[in-house]
């Protein structure tokens, strides 16, 4: 008992548990809990009928479909190509590798408005790439998806990259020695190890895309019922001084996003348990 107390009271570089926990809860309350609580409290001023009217109009439902659908598809594509980019950066040596590695972080550093203007100029019908396409990209739902792919890729790459760096090459050599093909080695040895990281990257890319505003409004065209995202609709409500309506839509997005992210986290936990059981 005396030994355990002494261990608990031993000096550490960081503040003690009580102080660190208090600062953590205070910071999270100021930054996260209080703003979210304000959104819910403002929404509670509406009756149930008013809440349904504000959140289920055809225009709002169309924005839900575009925001959630484009975010999901963008995160899905980023999982595939994010894994490929991370694999190339980890497993191969080539000229200007550091430059390519730094380019992955460009969507992090680039202001979203600048990214939106650049993407619009590139994919417009008279743009450097859009002029060669038989279909429109800018000012369509496809443009929204392109912008969300752009801003979501780094989340997958930076989540998967350190996991690939830690993969033991001896496992691959052992699989090859036992006669496994490259596809079998990847699917049976490597993929189970990186699967939790891929799910984490997907969740981060999806959450980031769902709340994206700056890089989307320029390339989307913002046509109601066609290319209007939900964050823009919330801004429109605020400009009309419909604060309760804006927070009601925000609460729907928040709850739906939380449910989806919870599902992804459960899948991630299941993948880790399965990986541990196999190991």
CSV table of C-alpha atoms in Angstrom, one decimal:
chain,number,residue,atom,x,y,z
A,1,UNK,CA,0.0,0.0,0.0
A,2,UNK,CA,2.8,2.4,0.9
A,3,UNK,CA,4.7,1.5,-2.2
A,4,UNK,CA,1.6,2.2,-4.4
A,5,UNK,CA,1.0,5.6,-2.8
A,6,UNK,CA,4.7,6.5,-3.3
A,7,UNK,CA,4.4,5.5,-7.0
A,8,UNK,CA,1.3,7.7,-7.4
A,9,UNK,CA,3.0,10.7,-5.7
A,10,UNK,CA,6.3,10.4,-7.6
A,11,UNK,CA,7.4,13.4,-9.5
A,12,UNK,CA,6.5,13.6,-13.2
A,13,UNK,CA,7.4,16.2,-15.9
A,14,UNK,CA,3.7,16.9,-16.7
A,15,UNK,CA,1.2,18.2,-14.1
A,16,UNK,CA,-0.4,15.8,-11.7
A,17,UNK,CA,-3.5,13.8,-12.7
A,18,UNK,CA,-6.0,16.1,-10.9
A,19,UNK,CA,-4.6,19.3,-12.5
A,20,UNK,CA,-4.2,17.8,-16.0
A,21,UNK,CA,-7.7,16.3,-15.9
A,22,UNK,CA,-9.2,19.6,-14.7
A,23,UNK,CA,-7.4,21.5,-17.5
A,24,UNK,CA,-8.5,18.9,-20.1
A,25,UNK,CA,-12.2,19.1,-19.0
A,26,UNK,CA,-12.1,22.9,-18.9
A,27,UNK,CA,-10.6,23.2,-22.4
A,28,UNK,CA,-13.0,20.6,-23.9
A,29,UNK,CA,-15.9,22.4,-22.3
A,30,UNK,CA,-15.0,25.8,-23.7
A,31,UNK,CA,-14.1,24.6,-27.2
A,32,UNK,CA,-16.5,21.7,-27.7
A,33,UNK,CA,-19.2,21.1,-25.1
A,34,UNK,CA,-20.5,24.6,-24.6
A,35,UNK,CA,-20.8,25.5,-28.4
A,36,UNK,CA,-22.5,22.1,-29.0
A,37,UNK,CA,-24.8,22.6,-26.0
A,38,UNK,CA,-25.8,26.1,-27.4
A,39,UNK,CA,-26.8,24.5,-30.7
A,40,UNK,CA,-29.0,22.0,-28.9
A,41,UNK,CA,-30.5,24.6,-26.6
A,42,UNK,CA,-31.4,26.9,-29.5
A,43,UNK,CA,-32.9,23.9,-31.3
A,44,UNK,CA,-35.1,23.1,-28.3
A,45,UNK,CA,-36.9,26.4,-28.7
A,46,UNK,CA,-38.7,24.8,-31.6
A,47,UNK,CA,-41.7,22.6,-31.3
A,48,UNK,CA,-41.5,19.1,-32.8
A,49,UNK,CA,-43.6,20.2,-35.8
A,50,UNK,CA,-41.3,23.3,-36.4
A,51,UNK,CA,-38.2,21.1,-36.1
A,52,UNK,CA,-39.5,18.7,-38.7
A,53,UNK,CA,-40.5,21.5,-40.9
A,54,UNK,CA,-37.0,23.1,-40.7
A,55,UNK,CA,-35.1,19.8,-41.3
A,56,UNK,CA,-37.2,17.8,-43.7
A,57,UNK,CA,-38.1,20.2,-46.5
A,58,UNK,CA,-37.2,19.0,-50.0
A,59,UNK,CA,-34.3,21.5,-50.3
A,60,UNK,CA,-32.8,20.4,-47.0
A,61,UNK,CA,-33.2,16.7,-47.8
A,62,UNK,CA,-31.4,17.3,-51.1
A,63,UNK,CA,-28.5,19.0,-49.3
A,64,UNK,CA,-28.3,16.1,-46.9
A,65,UNK,CA,-28.1,13.6,-49.8
A,66,UNK,CA,-25.3,15.7,-51.5
A,67,UNK,CA,-23.3,16.3,-48.4
A,68,UNK,CA,-23.4,12.8,-46.9
A,69,UNK,CA,-23.2,11.1,-50.3
A,70,UNK,CA,-20.3,13.1,-51.7
A,71,UNK,CA,-18.4,12.9,-48.4
A,72,UNK,CA,-18.9,9.1,-48.2
A,73,UNK,CA,-17.8,8.6,-51.8
A,74,UNK,CA,-14.8,11.0,-51.5
A,75,UNK,CA,-13.6,9.2,-48.3
A,76,UNK,CA,-14.1,5.8,-50.0
A,77,UNK,CA,-11.9,6.9,-52.9
A,78,UNK,CA,-9.3,8.4,-50.6
A,79,UNK,CA,-9.0,5.1,-48.7
A,80,UNK,CA,-8.0,3.3,-52.0
A,81,UNK,CA,-5.6,5.9,-53.3
A,82,UNK,CA,-4.5,7.0,-49.9
A,83,UNK,CA,-3.3,3.4,-49.3
A,84,UNK,CA,-1.5,3.4,-52.7
A,85,UNK,CA,0.2,6.8,-52.0
A,86,UNK,CA,1.3,5.7,-48.5
A,87,UNK,CA,2.6,2.4,-49.9
A,88,UNK,CA,4.7,4.2,-52.5
A,89,UNK,CA,6.1,6.7,-50.0
A,90,UNK,CA,7.0,3.9,-47.5
A,91,UNK,CA,8.2,1.1,-49.8
A,92,UNK,CA,10.0,2.8,-52.7
A,93,UNK,CA,12.9,5.2,-53.3
A,94,UNK,CA,12.6,7.6,-56.2
A,95,UNK,CA,13.8,11.1,-57.1
A,96,UNK,CA,12.1,14.0,-55.4
A,97,UNK,CA,10.4,11.7,-52.9
A,98,UNK,CA,10.5,14.3,-50.2
A,99,UNK,CA,8.8,16.8,-52.5
A,100,UNK,CA,6.0,14.3,-53.2
A,101,UNK,CA,5.7,13.6,-49.5
A,102,UNK,CA,5.4,17.3,-48.8
A,103,UNK,CA,2.8,17.7,-51.5
A,104,UNK,CA,0.5,15.3,-49.6
A,105,UNK,CA,0.2,17.9,-46.9
A,106,UNK,CA,-0.7,20.7,-49.4
A,107,UNK,CA,-4.5,20.5,-48.7
A,108,UNK,CA,-3.7,21.1,-45.0
A,109,UNK,CA,-1.7,24.2,-45.6
A,110,UNK,CA,-3.6,25.7,-48.5
A,111,UNK,CA,-6.5,28.0,-47.6
A,112,UNK,CA,-9.8,26.4,-48.5
A,113,UNK,CA,-11.0,29.4,-50.5
A,114,UNK,CA,-7.8,29.3,-52.6
A,115,UNK,CA,-8.3,25.6,-53.1
A,116,UNK,CA,-11.8,26.1,-54.2
A,117,UNK,CA,-10.9,28.9,-56.7
A,118,UNK,CA,-8.0,26.8,-58.1
A,119,UNK,CA,-10.2,23.7,-58.5
A,120,UNK,CA,-12.9,25.7,-60.2
A,121,UNK,CA,-10.4,27.2,-62.6
A,122,UNK,CA,-8.9,23.8,-63.5
A,123,UNK,CA,-12.2,21.9,-63.9
A,124,UNK,CA,-14.3,24.6,-65.5
A,125,UNK,CA,-15.4,24.0,-69.1
A,126,UNK,CA,-12.8,26.4,-70.3
A,127,UNK,CA,-10.2,25.3,-67.7
A,128,UNK,CA,-6.9,23.5,-68.3
A,129,UNK,CA,-8.4,20.1,-67.7
A,130,UNK,CA,-12.2,20.7,-67.9
A,131,UNK,CA,-12.0,21.8,-71.5
A,132,UNK,CA,-11.0,18.2,-72.6
A,133,UNK,CA,-13.9,16.5,-70.8
A,134,UNK,CA,-17.2,15.7,-72.5
A,135,UNK,CA,-19.1,16.5,-69.2
A,136,UNK,CA,-19.2,19.4,-66.7
A,137,UNK,CA,-17.3,19.2,-63.4
A,138,UNK,CA,-17.5,22.7,-62.0
A,139,UNK,CA,-20.9,23.9,-60.8
A,140,UNK,CA,-22.2,20.3,-60.5
A,141,UNK,CA,-22.4,17.7,-57.7
A,142,UNK,CA,-19.3,16.1,-59.3
A,143,UNK,CA,-17.4,19.2,-58.6
A,144,UNK,CA,-18.4,19.0,-54.9
A,145,UNK,CA,-17.0,15.4,-54.9
A,146,UNK,CA,-13.7,16.5,-56.5
A,147,UNK,CA,-13.2,19.2,-53.9
A,148,UNK,CA,-13.9,16.7,-51.0
A,149,UNK,CA,-11.5,14.2,-52.5
A,150,UNK,CA,-8.8,16.9,-52.6
A,151,UNK,CA,-9.2,18.0,-48.9
A,152,UNK,CA,-9.6,14.4,-47.6
A,153,UNK,CA,-6.6,12.6,-49.1
A,154,UNK,CA,-3.9,13.7,-46.5
A,155,UNK,CA,-6.0,12.2,-43.6
A,156,UNK,CA,-5.8,8.7,-45.0
A,157,UNK,CA,-2.2,8.9,-46.1
A,158,UNK,CA,-0.9,10.3,-42.8
A,159,UNK,CA,-2.9,7.7,-40.8
A,160,UNK,CA,-1.8,4.7,-42.9
A,161,UNK,CA,1.8,5.7,-43.5
A,162,UNK,CA,3.3,5.1,-40.0
A,163,UNK,CA,1.5,1.8,-39.8
A,164,UNK,CA,3.0,0.6,-43.0
A,165,UNK,CA,6.4,1.8,-41.8
A,166,UNK,CA,6.0,-0.5,-38.7
A,167,UNK,CA,5.0,-3.6,-40.7
A,168,UNK,CA,7.6,-6.3,-40.1
A,169,UNK,CA,9.0,-7.3,-43.5
A,170,UNK,CA,9.8,-10.7,-42.1
A,171,UNK,CA,6.1,-11.5,-42.1
A,172,UNK,CA,6.0,-10.9,-45.9
A,173,UNK,CA,9.1,-13.0,-46.4
A,174,UNK,CA,7.7,-15.8,-44.4
A,175,UNK,CA,4.5,-15.8,-46.4
A,176,UNK,CA,6.5,-15.8,-49.7
A,177,UNK,CA,8.5,-18.7,-48.3
A,178,UNK,CA,5.4,-20.7,-47.6
A,179,UNK,CA,4.3,-20.2,-51.2
A,180,UNK,CA,1.8,-17.3,-50.9
A,181,UNK,CA,1.4,-15.1,-53.9
A,182,UNK,CA,1.7,-11.3,-53.7
A,183,UNK,CA,-2.1,-10.9,-53.6
A,184,UNK,CA,-2.4,-13.5,-50.8
A,185,UNK,CA,0.5,-11.8,-48.9
A,186,UNK,CA,-1.2,-8.5,-49.1
A,187,UNK,CA,-4.8,-9.7,-48.3
A,188,UNK,CA,-3.8,-12.1,-45.5
A,189,UNK,CA,-0.8,-10.5,-44.0
A,190,UNK,CA,-0.6,-6.7,-44.7
A,191,UNK,CA,-4.2,-5.7,-45.1
A,192,UNK,CA,-5.3,-7.0,-41.6
A,193,UNK,CA,-2.6,-4.9,-40.0
A,194,UNK,CA,-3.4,-1.7,-41.8
A,195,UNK,CA,-7.2,-2.2,-41.8
A,196,UNK,CA,-7.8,-0.3,-38.5
A,197,UNK,CA,-5.7,2.6,-39.7
A,198,UNK,CA,-7.7,2.6,-43.0
A,199,UNK,CA,-10.9,2.8,-41.1
A,200,UNK,CA,-9.5,5.7,-39.0
A,201,UNK,CA,-8.4,7.5,-42.1
A,202,UNK,CA,-11.8,7.0,-43.6
A,203,UNK,CA,-13.5,8.4,-40.5
A,204,UNK,CA,-11.3,11.4,-40.5
A,205,UNK,CA,-11.7,12.1,-44.2
A,206,UNK,CA,-15.4,11.6,-44.0
A,207,UNK,CA,-15.8,14.0,-41.0
A,208,UNK,CA,-13.6,16.6,-42.6
A,209,UNK,CA,-15.5,16.4,-45.9
A,210,UNK,CA,-18.9,16.6,-44.2
A,211,UNK,CA,-18.1,20.0,-42.7
A,212,UNK,CA,-16.1,21.4,-45.6
A,213,UNK,CA,-17.3,24.8,-46.8
A,214,UNK,CA,-14.6,27.1,-48.3
A,215,UNK,CA,-13.3,24.8,-51.0
A,216,UNK,CA,-16.8,23.6,-52.1
A,217,UNK,CA,-18.8,26.8,-52.5
A,218,UNK,CA,-16.8,28.0,-55.4
A,219,UNK,CA,-16.9,24.8,-57.5
A,220,UNK,CA,-20.4,23.7,-56.5
A,221,UNK,CA,-22.4,26.4,-58.1
A,222,UNK,CA,-24.7,26.3,-55.1
A,223,UNK,CA,-27.9,25.5,-57.0
A,224,UNK,CA,-30.7,24.6,-54.6
A,225,UNK,CA,-31.8,21.0,-55.0
A,226,UNK,CA,-28.8,20.3,-57.3
A,227,UNK,CA,-25.4,21.3,-55.9
A,228,UNK,CA,-26.2,23.0,-52.6
A,229,UNK,CA,-24.3,21.5,-49.6
A,230,UNK,CA,-25.8,21.5,-46.1
A,231,UNK,CA,-23.1,23.8,-44.5
A,232,UNK,CA,-24.1,26.5,-47.1
A,233,UNK,CA,-27.7,26.0,-46.3
A,234,UNK,CA,-26.9,26.6,-42.6
A,235,UNK,CA,-25.1,29.8,-43.6
A,236,UNK,CA,-28.1,30.9,-45.6
A,237,UNK,CA,-30.4,30.3,-42.6
A,238,UNK,CA,-28.1,32.4,-40.5
A,239,UNK,CA,-28.1,35.2,-43.0
A,240,UNK,CA,-31.9,35.2,-42.9
A,241,UNK,CA,-31.7,35.4,-39.1
A,242,UNK,CA,-33.4,32.0,-38.8
A,243,UNK,CA,-31.0,30.9,-36.0
A,244,UNK,CA,-33.3,28.1,-34.7
A,245,UNK,CA,-33.7,26.7,-38.2
A,246,UNK,CA,-29.9,26.8,-38.8
A,247,UNK,CA,-29.1,25.0,-35.5
A,248,UNK,CA,-31.8,22.4,-36.2
A,249,UNK,CA,-30.2,21.4,-39.4
A,250,UNK,CA,-26.8,21.5,-37.7
A,251,UNK,CA,-28.1,19.2,-34.9
A,252,UNK,CA,-29.4,16.7,-37.5
A,253,UNK,CA,-26.0,16.7,-39.2
A,254,UNK,CA,-24.2,16.3,-35.9
A,255,UNK,CA,-26.3,13.4,-34.7
A,256,UNK,CA,-26.1,11.6,-38.0
A,257,UNK,CA,-22.3,12.2,-38.2
A,258,UNK,CA,-21.9,10.9,-34.6
A,259,UNK,CA,-23.9,7.8,-35.4
A,260,UNK,CA,-21.8,7.1,-38.6
A,261,UNK,CA,-18.5,7.7,-36.8
A,262,UNK,CA,-19.6,5.5,-33.9
A,263,UNK,CA,-20.3,2.7,-36.4
A,264,UNK,CA,-16.9,3.2,-38.0
A,265,UNK,CA,-15.2,3.1,-34.5
A,266,UNK,CA,-17.0,-0.1,-33.7
A,267,UNK,CA,-15.8,-1.6,-37.0
A,268,UNK,CA,-12.3,-0.4,-36.1
A,269,UNK,CA,-12.4,-2.1,-32.7
A,270,UNK,CA,-13.7,-5.3,-34.3
A,271,UNK,CA,-10.9,-5.3,-36.8
A,272,UNK,CA,-8.3,-4.8,-34.0
A,273,UNK,CA,-9.8,-7.6,-31.9
A,274,UNK,CA,-9.8,-9.9,-35.0
A,275,UNK,CA,-6.2,-9.0,-35.7
A,276,UNK,CA,-5.3,-9.7,-32.1
A,277,UNK,CA,-7.1,-13.1,-32.3
A,278,UNK,CA,-5.4,-14.1,-35.5
A,279,UNK,CA,-2.0,-13.1,-34.0
